[in-house]
PDB file of N, CA and C in Angstrom:
ATOM      1  N   LEU A  27      -0.962   3.440   2.340  1.00  0.00           N
ATOM      2  CA  LEU A  27      -1.928   2.549   1.718  1.00  0.00           C
ATOM      3  C   LEU A  27      -2.817   3.400   0.837  1.00  0.00           C
ATOM      4  N   ILE A  28      -2.917   3.050  -0.427  1.00  0.00           N
ATOM      5  CA  ILE A  28      -3.705   3.808  -1.394  1.00  0.00           C
ATOM      6  C   ILE A  28      -4.822   2.912  -1.919  1.00  0.00           C
ATOM      7  N   GLN A  29      -6.053   3.376  -1.766  1.00  0.00           N
ATOM      8  CA  GLN A  29      -7.184   2.646  -2.327  1.00  0.00           C
ATOM      9  C   GLN A  29      -7.455   3.244  -3.702  1.00  0.00           C
ATOM     10  N   GLU A  30      -7.146   2.471  -4.743  1.00  0.00           N
ATOM     11  CA  GLU A  30      -7.285   2.954  -6.116  1.00  0.00           C
ATOM     12  C   GLU A  30      -8.683   2.696  -6.674  1.00  0.00           C
ATOM     13  N   GLU A  31      -9.295   1.616  -6.260  1.00  0.00           N
ATOM     14  CA  GLU A  31     -10.663   1.232  -6.625  1.00  0.00           C
ATOM     15  C   GLU A  31     -11.266   0.595  -5.381  1.00  0.00           C
ATOM     16  N   ALA A  32     -12.549   0.289  -5.423  1.00  0.00           N
ATOM     17  CA  ALA A  32     -13.200  -0.305  -4.254  1.00  0.00           C
ATOM     18  C   ALA A  32     -12.523  -1.602  -3.823  1.00  0.00           C
ATOM     19  N   ASP A  33     -11.953  -2.342  -4.778  1.00  0.00           N
ATOM     20  CA  ASP A  33     -11.338  -3.638  -4.472  1.00  0.00           C
ATOM     21  C   ASP A  33      -9.847  -3.697  -4.809  1.00  0.00           C
ATOM     22  N   ARG A  34      -9.223  -2.537  -5.021  1.00  0.00           N
ATOM     23  CA  ARG A  34      -7.794  -2.497  -5.381  1.00  0.00           C
ATOM     24  C   ARG A  34      -7.037  -1.534  -4.473  1.00  0.00           C
ATOM     25  N   PHE A  35      -5.998  -2.080  -3.834  1.00  0.00           N
ATOM     26  CA  PHE A  35      -5.166  -1.290  -2.938  1.00  0.00           C
ATOM     27  C   PHE A  35      -3.703  -1.400  -3.351  1.00  0.00           C
ATOM     28  N   ARG A  36      -2.957  -0.362  -3.040  1.00  0.00           N
ATOM     29  CA  ARG A  36      -1.514  -0.367  -3.265  1.00  0.00           C
ATOM     30  C   ARG A  36      -0.847   0.056  -1.964  1.00  0.00           C
ATOM     31  N   LEU A  37       0.064  -0.764  -1.476  1.00  0.00           N
ATOM     32  CA  LEU A  37       0.792  -0.494  -0.246  1.00  0.00           C
ATOM     33  C   LEU A  37       2.212  -0.087  -0.609  1.00  0.00           C
ATOM     34  N   LEU A  38       2.595   1.139  -0.237  1.00  0.00           N
ATOM     35  CA  LEU A  38       3.944   1.643  -0.493  1.00  0.00           C
ATOM     36  C   LEU A  38       4.777   1.445   0.764  1.00  0.00           C
ATOM     37  N   ILE A  39       5.955   0.866   0.588  1.00  0.00           N
ATOM     38  CA  ILE A  39       6.840   0.586   1.716  1.00  0.00           C
ATOM     39  C   ILE A  39       8.221   1.137   1.412  1.00  0.00           C
ATOM     40  N   VAL A  40       8.775   1.874   2.382  1.00  0.00           N
ATOM     41  CA  VAL A  40      10.157   2.332   2.302  1.00  0.00           C
ATOM     42  C   VAL A  40      10.965   1.413   3.215  1.00  0.00           C
ATOM     43  N   PRO A  41      11.666   0.432   2.634  1.00  0.00           N
ATOM     44  CA  PRO A  41      12.383  -0.524   3.480  1.00  0.00           C
ATOM     45  C   PRO A  41      13.650   0.087   4.095  1.00  0.00           C
ATOM     46  N   ARG A  42      13.929  -0.300   5.329  1.00  0.00           N
ATOM     47  CA  ARG A  42      15.163   0.146   5.995  1.00  0.00           C
ATOM     48  C   ARG A  42      16.337  -0.727   5.588  1.00  0.00           C
ATOM     49  N   ARG A  43      16.010  -1.911   5.105  1.00  0.00           N
ATOM     50  CA  ARG A  43      17.028  -2.859   4.627  1.00  0.00           C
ATOM     51  C   ARG A  43      16.379  -3.648   3.496  1.00  0.00           C
ATOM     52  N   PRO A  44      17.162  -4.357   2.723  1.00  0.00           N
ATOM     53  CA  PRO A  44      16.564  -5.160   1.653  1.00  0.00           C
ATOM     54  C   PRO A  44      15.531  -6.135   2.218  1.00  0.00           C
ATOM     55  N   ALA A  45      14.386  -6.190   1.574  1.00  0.00           N
ATOM     56  CA  ALA A  45      13.299  -7.052   2.036  1.00  0.00           C
ATOM     57  C   ALA A  45      13.399  -8.422   1.363  1.00  0.00           C
ATOM     58  N   ALA A  46      13.303  -9.463   2.169  1.00  0.00           N
ATOM     59  CA  ALA A  46      13.312 -10.823   1.642  1.00  0.00           C
ATOM     60  C   ALA A  46      11.934 -11.145   1.071  1.00  0.00           C
ATOM     61  N   SER A  47      11.905 -11.984   0.051  1.00  0.00           N
ATOM     62  CA  SER A  47      10.639 -12.313  -0.603  1.00  0.00           C
ATOM     63  C   SER A  47       9.654 -12.976   0.360  1.00  0.00           C
ATOM     64  N   ASP A  48      10.152 -13.772   1.321  1.00  0.00           N
ATOM     65  CA  ASP A  48       9.235 -14.402   2.287  1.00  0.00           C
ATOM     66  C   ASP A  48       8.624 -13.371   3.229  1.00  0.00           C
ATOM     67  N   GLU A  49       9.368 -12.313   3.560  1.00  0.00           N
ATOM     68  CA  GLU A  49       8.819 -11.231   4.392  1.00  0.00           C
ATOM     69  C   GLU A  49       7.703 -10.503   3.647  1.00  0.00           C
ATOM     70  N   LEU A  50       7.931 -10.242   2.378  1.00  0.00           N
ATOM     71  CA  LEU A  50       6.916  -9.556   1.575  1.00  0.00           C
ATOM     72  C   LEU A  50       5.679 -10.427   1.412  1.00  0.00           C
ATOM     73  N   ALA A  51       5.862 -11.711   1.251  1.00  0.00           N
ATOM     74  CA  ALA A  51       4.732 -12.637   1.121  1.00  0.00           C
ATOM     75  C   ALA A  51       3.911 -12.675   2.410  1.00  0.00           C
ATOM     76  N   ARG A  52       4.593 -12.686   3.563  1.00  0.00           N
ATOM     77  CA  ARG A  52       3.880 -12.677   4.849  1.00  0.00           C
ATOM     78  C   ARG A  52       3.122 -11.369   5.045  1.00  0.00           C
ATOM     79  N   LEU A  53       3.723 -10.263   4.678  1.00  0.00           N
ATOM     80  CA  LEU A  53       3.061  -8.960   4.783  1.00  0.00           C
ATOM     81  C   LEU A  53       1.827  -8.923   3.887  1.00  0.00           C
ATOM     82  N   HIS A  54       1.989  -9.371   2.659  1.00  0.00           N
ATOM     83  CA  HIS A  54       0.887  -9.403   1.695  1.00  0.00           C
ATOM     84  C   HIS A  54      -0.267 -10.244   2.240  1.00  0.00           C
ATOM     85  N   ALA A  55       0.034 -11.427   2.735  1.00  0.00           N
ATOM     86  CA  ALA A  55      -0.992 -12.320   3.286  1.00  0.00           C
ATOM     87  C   ALA A  55      -1.653 -11.708   4.519  1.00  0.00           C
ATOM     88  N   SER A  56      -0.887 -11.043   5.357  1.00  0.00           N
ATOM     89  CA  SER A  56      -1.424 -10.430   6.567  1.00  0.00           C
ATOM     90  C   SER A  56      -2.419  -9.320   6.231  1.00  0.00           C
ATOM     91  N   VAL A  57      -2.080  -8.480   5.268  1.00  0.00           N
ATOM     92  CA  VAL A  57      -2.987  -7.391   4.875  1.00  0.00           C
ATOM     93  C   VAL A  57      -4.254  -7.974   4.252  1.00  0.00           C
ATOM     94  N   LEU A  58      -4.103  -8.948   3.357  1.00  0.00           N
ATOM     95  CA  LEU A  58      -5.279  -9.549   2.733  1.00  0.00           C
ATOM     96  C   LEU A  58      -6.165 -10.254   3.757  1.00  0.00           C
ATOM     97  N   ASN A  59      -5.575 -10.781   4.809  1.00  0.00           N
ATOM     98  CA  ASN A  59      -6.337 -11.415   5.872  1.00  0.00           C
ATOM     99  C   ASN A  59      -7.258 -10.402   6.555  1.00  0.00           C
ATOM    100  N   LYS A  60      -6.834  -9.153   6.612  1.00  0.00           N
ATOM    101  CA  LYS A  60      -7.642  -8.100   7.245  1.00  0.00           C
ATOM    102  C   LYS A  60      -8.708  -7.549   6.301  1.00  0.00           C
ATOM    103  N   THR A  61      -8.462  -7.562   5.002  1.00  0.00           N
ATOM    104  CA  THR A  61      -9.390  -6.944   4.049  1.00  0.00           C
ATOM    105  C   THR A  61     -10.485  -7.892   3.589  1.00  0.00           C
ATOM    106  N   GLY A  62     -10.253  -9.180   3.657  1.00  0.00           N
ATOM    107  CA  GLY A  62     -11.247 -10.143   3.201  1.00  0.00           C
ATOM    108  C   GLY A  62     -11.012 -10.550   1.757  1.00  0.00           C
ATOM    109  N   THR A  63     -11.949 -11.335   1.246  1.00  0.00           N
ATOM    110  CA  THR A  63     -11.793 -11.880  -0.104  1.00  0.00           C
ATOM    111  C   THR A  63     -12.183 -10.857  -1.163  1.00  0.00           C
ATOM    112  N   GLY A  64     -11.710 -11.074  -2.368  1.00  0.00           N
ATOM    113  CA  GLY A  64     -12.066 -10.227  -3.494  1.00  0.00           C
ATOM    114  C   GLY A  64     -11.289  -8.933  -3.582  1.00  0.00           C
ATOM    115  N   VAL A  65     -10.212  -8.806  -2.830  1.00  0.00           N
ATOM    116  CA  VAL A  65      -9.405  -7.583  -2.838  1.00  0.00           C
ATOM    117  C   VAL A  65      -8.055  -7.866  -3.479  1.00  0.00           C
ATOM    118  N   HIS A  66      -7.631  -6.970  -4.352  1.00  0.00           N
ATOM    119  CA  HIS A  66      -6.315  -7.074  -4.972  1.00  0.00           C
ATOM    120  C   HIS A  66      -5.379  -6.112  -4.250  1.00  0.00           C
ATOM    121  N   LEU A  67      -4.224  -6.603  -3.843  1.00  0.00           N
ATOM    122  CA  LEU A  67      -3.236  -5.787  -3.144  1.00  0.00           C
ATOM    123  C   LEU A  67      -1.921  -5.843  -3.899  1.00  0.00           C
ATOM    124  N   GLN A  68      -1.398  -4.677  -4.194  1.00  0.00           N
ATOM    125  CA  GLN A  68      -0.074  -4.576  -4.814  1.00  0.00           C
ATOM    126  C   GLN A  68       0.856  -3.941  -3.789  1.00  0.00           C
ATOM    127  N   VAL A  69       1.983  -4.591  -3.512  1.00  0.00           N
ATOM    128  CA  VAL A  69       2.973  -4.068  -2.575  1.00  0.00           C
ATOM    129  C   VAL A  69       4.149  -3.531  -3.384  1.00  0.00           C
ATOM    130  N   ASP A  70       4.445  -2.246  -3.195  1.00  0.00           N
ATOM    131  CA  ASP A  70       5.546  -1.604  -3.915  1.00  0.00           C
ATOM    132  C   ASP A  70       6.605  -1.125  -2.931  1.00  0.00           C
ATOM    133  N   LEU A  71       7.850  -1.502  -3.173  1.00  0.00           N
ATOM    134  CA  LEU A  71       8.971  -0.974  -2.401  1.00  0.00           C
ATOM    135  C   LEU A  71       9.437   0.303  -3.089  1.00  0.00           C
ATOM    136  N   VAL A  72       9.500   1.393  -2.332  1.00  0.00           N
ATOM    137  CA  VAL A  72       9.834   2.703  -2.891  1.00  0.00           C
ATOM    138  C   VAL A  72      10.926   3.356  -2.061  1.00  0.00           C
ATOM    139  N   GLU A  73      11.575   4.362  -2.632  1.00  0.00           N
ATOM    140  CA  GLU A  73      12.615   5.087  -1.905  1.00  0.00           C
ATOM    141  C   GLU A  73      12.031   6.113  -0.953  1.00  0.00           C
ATOM    142  N   GLN A  74      10.877   6.671  -1.318  1.00  0.00           N
ATOM    143  CA  GLN A  74      10.195   7.614  -0.442  1.00  0.00           C
ATOM    144  C   GLN A  74       8.710   7.638  -0.777  1.00  0.00           C
ATOM    145  N   ILE A  75       7.913   8.069   0.184  1.00  0.00           N
ATOM    146  CA  ILE A  75       6.481   8.220  -0.026  1.00  0.00           C
ATOM    147  C   ILE A  75       6.203   9.711  -0.093  1.00  0.00           C
ATOM    148  N   PRO A  76       5.744  10.187  -1.239  1.00  0.00           N
ATOM    149  CA  PRO A  76       5.579  11.631  -1.396  1.00  0.00           C
ATOM    150  C   PRO A  76       4.406  12.180  -0.592  1.00  0.00           C
ATOM    151  N   ASN A  77       4.535  13.430  -0.186  1.00  0.00           N
ATOM    152  CA  ASN A  77       3.435  14.162   0.433  1.00  0.00           C
ATOM    153  C   ASN A  77       2.445  14.551  -0.654  1.00  0.00           C
ATOM    154  N   ASP A  78       1.236  14.958  -0.242  1.00  0.00           N
ATOM    155  CA  ASP A  78       0.259  15.399  -1.242  1.00  0.00           C
ATOM    156  C   ASP A  78       0.599  16.816  -1.709  1.00  0.00           C
ATOM    157  N   ALA A  79      -0.243  17.370  -2.550  1.00  0.00           N
ATOM    158  CA  ALA A  79       0.022  18.685  -3.147  1.00  0.00           C
ATOM    159  C   ALA A  79       0.111  19.799  -2.107  1.00  0.00           C
ATOM    160  N   THR A  80      -0.533  19.616  -0.945  1.00  0.00           N
ATOM    161  CA  THR A  80      -0.480  20.643   0.102  1.00  0.00           C
ATOM    162  C   THR A  80       0.700  20.443   1.050  1.00  0.00           C
ATOM    163  N   GLY A  81       1.466  19.389   0.829  1.00  0.00           N
ATOM    164  CA  GLY A  81       2.619  19.110   1.679  1.00  0.00           C
ATOM    165  C   GLY A  81       2.331  18.184   2.841  1.00  0.00           C
ATOM    166  N   LYS A  82       1.100  17.696   2.938  1.00  0.00           N
ATOM    167  CA  LYS A  82       0.729  16.808   4.042  1.00  0.00           C
ATOM    168  C   LYS A  82       1.051  15.357   3.700  1.00  0.00           C
ATOM    169  N   PHE A  83       1.384  14.597   4.748  1.00  0.00           N
ATOM    170  CA  PHE A  83       1.611  13.159   4.595  1.00  0.00           C
ATOM    171  C   PHE A  83       0.341  12.439   5.026  1.00  0.00           C
ATOM    172  N   HIS A  84      -0.129  11.531   4.201  1.00  0.00           N
ATOM    173  CA  HIS A  84      -1.323  10.752   4.514  1.00  0.00           C
ATOM    174  C   HIS A  84      -0.944   9.284   4.631  1.00  0.00           C
ATOM    175  N   PHE A  85      -1.289   8.657   5.755  1.00  0.00           N
ATOM    176  CA  PHE A  85      -1.031   7.244   5.951  1.00  0.00           C
ATOM    177  C   PHE A  85      -1.890   6.401   5.024  1.00  0.00           C
ATOM    178  N   CYS A  86      -3.142   6.801   4.869  1.00  0.00           N
ATOM    179  CA  CYS A  86      -4.077   6.125   3.980  1.00  0.00           C
ATOM    180  C   CYS A  86      -4.698   7.158   3.046  1.00  0.00           C
ATOM    181  N   ARG A  87      -4.935   6.734   1.822  1.00  0.00           N
ATOM    182  CA  ARG A  87      -5.497   7.641   0.835  1.00  0.00           C
ATOM    183  C   ARG A  87      -6.467   6.897  -0.074  1.00  0.00           C
ATOM    184  N   SER A  88      -7.536   7.562  -0.457  1.00  0.00           N
ATOM    185  CA  SER A  88      -8.493   7.000  -1.402  1.00  0.00           C
ATOM    186  C   SER A  88      -8.501   7.897  -2.634  1.00  0.00           C
ATOM    187  N   LEU A  89      -8.426   7.294  -3.807  1.00  0.00           N
ATOM    188  CA  LEU A  89      -8.350   8.070  -5.039  1.00  0.00           C
ATOM    189  C   LEU A  89      -9.717   8.181  -5.715  1.00  0.00           C
ATOM    190  N   GLY A  90     -10.591   8.983  -5.161  1.00  0.00           N
ATOM    191  CA  GLY A  90     -11.871   9.284  -5.785  1.00  0.00           C
ATOM    192  C   GLY A  90     -12.635   8.082  -6.303  1.00  0.00           C
ATOM    193  N   LEU A  91     -13.072   7.252  -5.397  1.00  0.00           N
ATOM    194  CA  LEU A  91     -13.779   6.022  -5.787  1.00  0.00           C
ATOM    195  C   LEU A  91     -15.135   6.345  -6.386  1.00  0.00           C
ATOM    196  N   ARG A  92     -15.508   5.541  -7.355  1.00  0.00           N
ATOM    197  CA  ARG A  92     -16.828   5.660  -7.980  1.00  0.00           C
ATOM    198  C   ARG A  92     -17.810   4.767  -7.242  1.00  0.00           C
ATOM    199  N   ALA A  93     -19.035   5.244  -7.106  1.00  0.00           N
ATOM    200  CA  ALA A  93     -20.075   4.449  -6.422  1.00  0.00           C
ATOM    201  C   ALA A  93     -20.645   3.394  -7.338  1.00  0.00           C
TER     202      ALA A  93
END
């Protein structure tokens, strides 16, 4: 999960099998249910989730948010 702005998130998913559109819709709704209103969520299916520059894997990441 990457927080790109205070109200913008991107969820990267490496699927084990092809994801059905209804599964993605339920996932999207479930995450938004936890974050509240006014949040934009983009769900991206990817082949892999890269480690950071030091080689560490981060489950959640924030990209230098501005106050």
